[in-house]
Amino acid sequence: MTDAFAIASPLLRLLDAETAHHATIAALKLLPYRAPPANDPGLAVRAFGLDFPNPIGLAAGFDKNAEVADAMLGFGFGFVEVGTLTPRAQPGNPRPRAFRLIEDRAVINRYGFNNDGHAPARARLSKRALRGIVGVNIGANKDAADRVADYVAGVHAFADVASYFTINVSSPNTPGLRDLQEPQALSELLARVIEARDAAPLRRPLLLKIAPDLTLAQLDAIVRVARDRRIDGMIVSNTTISRPLTLRSHFAKQSGGLSGAPLFDLSTRMLAQTFLRVEGQFPLIGVGGVDSAEAALAKIDAGATLVQLYSALVYEGPALVARIKRGLIEILALDKEALAARIGKCAAASCRAE
């Protein structure tokens, strides 16, 4: 498939970003199941009570409807996160709503949680043999009367098929959603979601995904709530509504969330600030602009136990995953224990993993 991507990539570039993505998902669905490749033992990570074969994950947004999780694990990802999923299907925002910023190696999207809803995704996940770690990113319908209830419904829907849950309150493309990051609203949300999670037969780790556009005072409050509610981890970060002055693409002024290379610095600074405030109470996943082993290691050094990527696949294809893993081993080849120590800094005794 990696060779096929190299052949198909120029053709996909002739399509608009969203159509190309749909074509990619359709092609992946045709692939027969293949077991993930073997991983160097030095890449293994234990976090949130789960054993990850390597720290490189696929971020939410690529497989919105849980259609190709096994195919992506087959490319060597250590874990895959599907969604964002809402209780009811919704079309999202009007098209066009996704744009490649080729000169900037970036993407802007304003999808607005377009997805098929809980039921179809749950049906697909329930057919898996639970091979590999697949997290479920849950959100609220745009017109929900009680958005918190939508998150609770997500926990109920996927409790027996999700390896972990991500609470997405940081997408910029659903009006008012980021208001749930405010302390009082966030505390209520986490309390109700944790209650639902703890009542389920299987206790799944619960992670919170935050925006990169927070002030440090806002971050203080969010981390305080997260620690008080004893969540299992945080993901830093979602896309940004900011626009760096360095952007060159004519799509730079499109509204929506910016991801890819220009997000790297902002998201990594937010990750480092979050790590300082968490004080080892739970692990962090770093996401935003990861497109190389060096970028992944920078996230790890900033405080991440695990790393996610998505936008880089648009430009590099699935072979990127193997290159990053190989690069992590090669960078630290002179010190066999160094990588494990750096990756495991927050998966060790100082972090709550059980």
XYZ file of C-alpha atoms in Angstrom:
354
model
C 0.000 0.000 0.000
C 2.904 2.347 0.636
C 4.080 1.868 -2.959
C 0.504 2.318 -4.130
C 0.355 5.628 -2.272
C 3.432 6.872 -4.095
C 1.720 6.062 -7.376
C -1.696 7.408 -6.396
C -0.525 10.543 -4.617
C -0.242 12.742 -7.731
C -3.729 11.633 -8.754
C -5.152 12.368 -5.313
C -3.687 15.873 -5.481
C -5.909 16.511 -8.501
C -8.932 16.069 -6.232
C -10.054 18.484 -3.555
C -8.860 17.555 -0.072
C -12.083 16.001 1.173
C -12.768 13.958 -1.968
C -9.196 12.672 -1.886
C -9.658 11.647 1.718
C -12.869 9.756 0.936
C -11.054 7.979 -1.908
C -8.265 6.999 0.474
C -10.700 5.578 3.027
C -12.505 3.642 0.277
C -9.207 2.143 -0.906
C -8.164 1.201 2.629
C -11.470 -0.607 3.175
C -10.594 -2.923 0.296
C -7.356 -4.068 1.893
C -7.348 -7.566 3.432
C -6.455 -7.714 7.101
C -2.752 -7.872 7.773
C -1.051 -8.135 11.121
C 0.903 -5.075 12.240
C 4.663 -5.299 11.653
C 6.934 -6.267 14.503
C 8.217 -3.410 16.650
C 11.589 -2.930 18.266
C 11.093 -3.806 21.956
C 12.710 -0.486 22.864
C 9.658 1.346 21.496
C 7.148 -0.338 23.812
C 5.299 1.964 26.217
C 2.894 1.308 29.069
C 0.482 4.149 29.790
C -3.106 4.498 31.037
C -2.894 0.825 32.022
C -2.429 -0.152 28.344
C 0.571 -1.705 26.603
C 1.471 0.162 23.425
C 3.827 -1.605 20.986
C 5.230 1.774 19.979
C 4.432 5.406 20.865
C 3.265 6.593 17.418
C -0.521 6.877 17.069
C -2.989 8.011 14.439
C -4.883 11.085 15.618
C -8.661 11.420 15.453
C -10.082 12.906 12.277
C -8.585 10.494 9.767
C -10.948 7.590 10.485
C -14.020 9.505 11.573
C -16.414 6.569 11.284
C -14.235 3.700 12.528
C -13.963 2.154 9.071
C -10.236 1.470 8.706
C -8.728 1.143 12.190
C -7.249 -2.284 11.498
C -5.845 -1.176 8.147
C -4.027 1.711 9.835
C -2.702 -0.514 12.601
C -1.364 -2.676 9.777
C 0.853 0.212 8.673
C 2.613 0.103 12.031
C 0.820 2.633 14.194
C 1.042 1.750 17.857
C -2.562 2.843 18.327
C -5.385 4.427 16.369
C -7.987 6.936 17.517
C -11.302 6.999 15.617
C -13.889 9.779 15.521
C -14.927 12.345 16.491
C -18.264 10.534 16.909
C -21.548 12.096 17.986
C -24.723 10.281 19.078
C -26.648 11.146 15.926
C -25.293 11.348 12.418
C -24.703 14.870 11.204
C -23.471 16.308 7.905
C -21.118 18.901 9.365
C -20.450 22.265 7.793
C -21.006 23.087 4.108
C -18.365 22.111 1.559
C -15.694 23.033 0.698
C -14.406 22.626 4.236
C -10.928 21.096 3.915
C -7.918 22.716 2.250
C -4.352 21.610 1.628
C -1.780 24.329 2.243
C 0.860 22.573 0.170
C 3.525 25.256 0.435
C 3.180 25.110 4.218
C 2.747 21.335 4.598
C -0.457 22.090 6.434
C -4.214 21.526 6.338
C -7.139 23.736 7.321
C -10.461 22.076 8.029
C -13.846 23.206 9.264
C -15.631 19.858 9.047
C -17.803 20.350 12.119
C -17.959 16.770 13.446
C -19.372 15.250 10.247
C -19.907 11.555 11.018
C -22.331 8.645 10.770
C -23.223 8.644 14.462
C -22.676 6.126 17.245
C -24.615 3.122 15.969
C -22.766 2.416 12.685
C -19.355 3.027 14.258
C -20.147 0.785 17.199
C -21.287 -1.960 14.819
C -17.985 -1.752 12.947
C -15.862 -1.784 16.096
C -17.815 -4.690 17.575
C -16.822 -6.830 14.578
C -13.132 -6.379 15.360
C -11.268 -9.063 17.250
C -9.944 -6.286 19.514
C -6.477 -6.621 18.010
C -4.463 -3.530 18.810
C -5.345 -0.367 20.695
C -8.209 1.680 19.234
C -9.418 4.723 21.130
C -12.747 6.453 20.509
C -12.932 10.239 20.334
C -16.398 11.428 21.364
C -18.170 14.743 20.921
C -21.571 16.422 20.982
C -24.079 17.027 18.217
C -24.188 20.626 17.065
C -27.879 20.959 17.984
C -27.730 18.998 21.246
C -29.934 20.383 24.009
C -27.591 18.838 26.591
C -24.083 18.488 25.208
C -22.785 16.777 28.318
C -25.417 14.079 27.844
C -23.992 13.442 24.371
C -20.578 12.684 25.852
C -22.165 10.378 28.425
C -23.978 8.621 25.588
C -20.649 8.095 23.861
C -19.236 6.325 26.888
C -22.289 4.086 27.090
C -22.173 3.322 23.358
C -18.515 2.311 23.138
C -17.624 1.089 26.635
C -17.064 -2.497 25.504
C -15.288 -1.772 22.204
C -13.037 1.229 22.926
C -9.528 0.814 24.312
C -9.810 4.342 25.713
C -11.982 7.445 25.370
C -11.003 10.955 24.330
C -13.281 13.804 25.353
C -13.082 16.352 22.545
C -14.004 19.813 23.802
C -11.408 21.611 21.727
C -12.523 21.486 18.095
C -12.904 25.034 16.755
C -15.522 24.003 14.197
C -18.602 23.477 16.388
C -19.902 26.797 17.744
C -19.601 27.039 21.523
C -17.839 23.704 21.945
C -14.649 25.219 23.343
C -16.755 26.844 26.065
C -16.744 23.393 27.667
C -13.089 24.018 28.516
C -14.198 26.630 31.050
C -13.594 25.302 34.588
C -17.157 24.959 35.857
C -18.473 23.462 32.623
C -15.463 21.154 32.322
C -15.781 19.949 35.896
C -19.442 19.044 35.367
C -18.680 17.359 32.070
C -15.869 15.246 33.486
C -17.870 14.327 36.577
C -20.783 12.997 34.520
C -18.586 11.216 32.001
C -16.467 9.589 34.717
C -19.621 8.466 36.508
C -20.794 6.795 33.292
C -17.374 5.261 32.682
C -17.123 3.880 36.225
C -20.602 2.330 35.972
C -19.651 0.384 32.835
C -18.612 -3.277 33.109
C -15.183 -2.447 31.666
C -13.295 0.578 32.974
C -11.679 2.412 30.069
C -9.068 5.178 30.391
C -10.493 8.658 29.915
C -8.443 11.378 28.196
C -9.156 15.064 27.633
C -8.096 16.792 24.388
C -7.405 20.514 24.664
C -6.852 23.413 22.283
C -3.435 24.986 21.606
C -4.911 28.487 21.756
C -5.358 28.653 25.532
C -3.823 31.306 27.729
C -1.640 30.006 30.532
C -4.315 31.060 33.025
C -6.864 28.982 31.124
C -4.451 26.063 31.043
C -3.932 26.379 34.803
C -7.659 26.043 35.363
C -8.093 23.119 32.952
C -5.252 21.118 34.457
C -6.539 21.839 37.949
C -9.954 20.421 37.019
C -8.389 17.448 35.235
C -6.291 16.596 38.266
C -9.173 17.089 40.689
C -11.397 14.809 38.616
C -8.548 12.279 38.289
C -8.758 11.736 34.575
C -6.282 9.291 33.054
C -4.503 11.606 30.625
C -4.588 14.578 28.282
C -3.983 15.088 24.567
C -2.188 18.284 23.586
C -3.362 19.588 21.209
C -6.183 20.030 18.731
C -5.962 22.334 15.686
C -5.388 26.068 16.050
C -7.494 29.030 14.980
C -4.359 31.175 14.835
C -2.571 31.853 11.549
C 1.223 32.183 11.675
C 2.559 35.025 9.554
C 4.833 32.528 7.818
C 1.940 30.851 5.940
C 2.340 31.162 2.170
C -0.633 29.287 0.741
C -3.548 31.216 -0.762
C -5.779 29.076 1.476
C -4.227 30.552 4.617
C -7.181 32.849 5.289
C -9.751 30.061 5.191
C -11.606 29.669 8.484
C -11.257 26.512 10.530
C -8.567 24.648 12.400
C -4.994 24.689 11.124
C -2.922 21.511 11.465
C 0.360 20.212 10.127
C 3.875 21.669 10.263
C 2.859 25.249 11.261
C 1.145 23.895 14.371
C 4.258 22.178 15.683
C 5.803 25.000 17.701
C 2.561 26.217 19.262
C 1.335 22.747 20.196
C 4.734 21.702 21.572
C 4.940 24.790 23.777
C 1.451 24.040 25.082
C 2.488 20.429 25.687
C 5.514 21.502 27.705
C 3.433 23.926 29.765
C 0.874 21.200 30.405
C 3.572 18.758 31.479
C 4.840 21.241 34.058
C 1.355 21.657 35.513
C 0.409 17.974 35.522
C 3.415 17.140 37.732
C 3.423 13.478 36.761
C -0.171 12.812 37.810
C -1.035 11.292 34.416
C 0.565 10.798 30.980
C 0.236 13.136 28.004
C -0.140 12.521 24.280
C 1.577 15.087 22.074
C 0.045 15.901 18.696
C 0.506 18.703 16.195
C 2.968 18.908 13.316
C 4.682 15.550 13.836
C 6.279 14.580 10.515
C 9.619 13.002 11.447
C 11.446 11.095 14.156
C 13.026 14.367 15.282
C 9.593 15.975 15.667
C 8.269 12.962 17.570
C 11.265 13.029 19.891
C 10.755 16.750 20.475
C 7.222 15.978 21.669
C 8.568 13.267 23.956
C 11.192 15.609 25.365
C 8.475 18.223 25.927
C 6.582 15.781 28.137
C 4.669 13.379 25.903
C 4.525 9.694 26.664
C 2.833 8.993 23.331
C 2.641 10.924 20.065
C -0.074 11.231 17.398
C -0.027 12.451 13.814
C -2.452 12.889 10.922
C -1.796 15.812 8.572
C 1.699 14.605 7.687
C 0.127 11.540 6.073
C -1.353 13.855 3.443
C 2.162 14.696 2.278
C 4.237 11.677 3.290
C 1.849 8.722 3.045
C 1.742 5.696 5.375
C 5.450 4.880 4.924
C 6.054 7.789 7.320
C 5.150 5.622 10.314
C 7.958 3.126 9.715
C 10.427 5.954 9.037
C 9.603 7.637 12.333
C 9.956 4.430 14.316
C 13.209 3.559 12.589
C 14.466 7.080 13.159
C 13.685 6.983 16.881
C 15.807 3.882 17.255
C 18.639 5.259 15.094
C 18.774 8.637 16.853
C 19.475 6.983 20.180
C 21.298 3.897 18.921
C 24.393 4.673 21.009
C 22.381 4.435 24.221
C 20.026 1.466 24.161
C 18.227 2.525 27.339
C 17.860 6.206 26.513
C 14.802 5.972 24.295
C 12.886 3.778 26.713
C 13.744 6.173 29.538
C 12.617 9.227 27.598
C 9.437 7.652 26.263
C 8.574 6.165 29.638
C 9.155 9.279 31.725
C 5.450 9.673 32.482
C 4.401 6.064 32.154
C 6.486 5.070 35.133
C 5.767 5.082 38.848
C 5.135 8.824 38.996
C 2.109 8.492 36.703
C -1.170 6.807 37.516
C -1.321 4.012 34.913
C -3.778 1.650 36.538
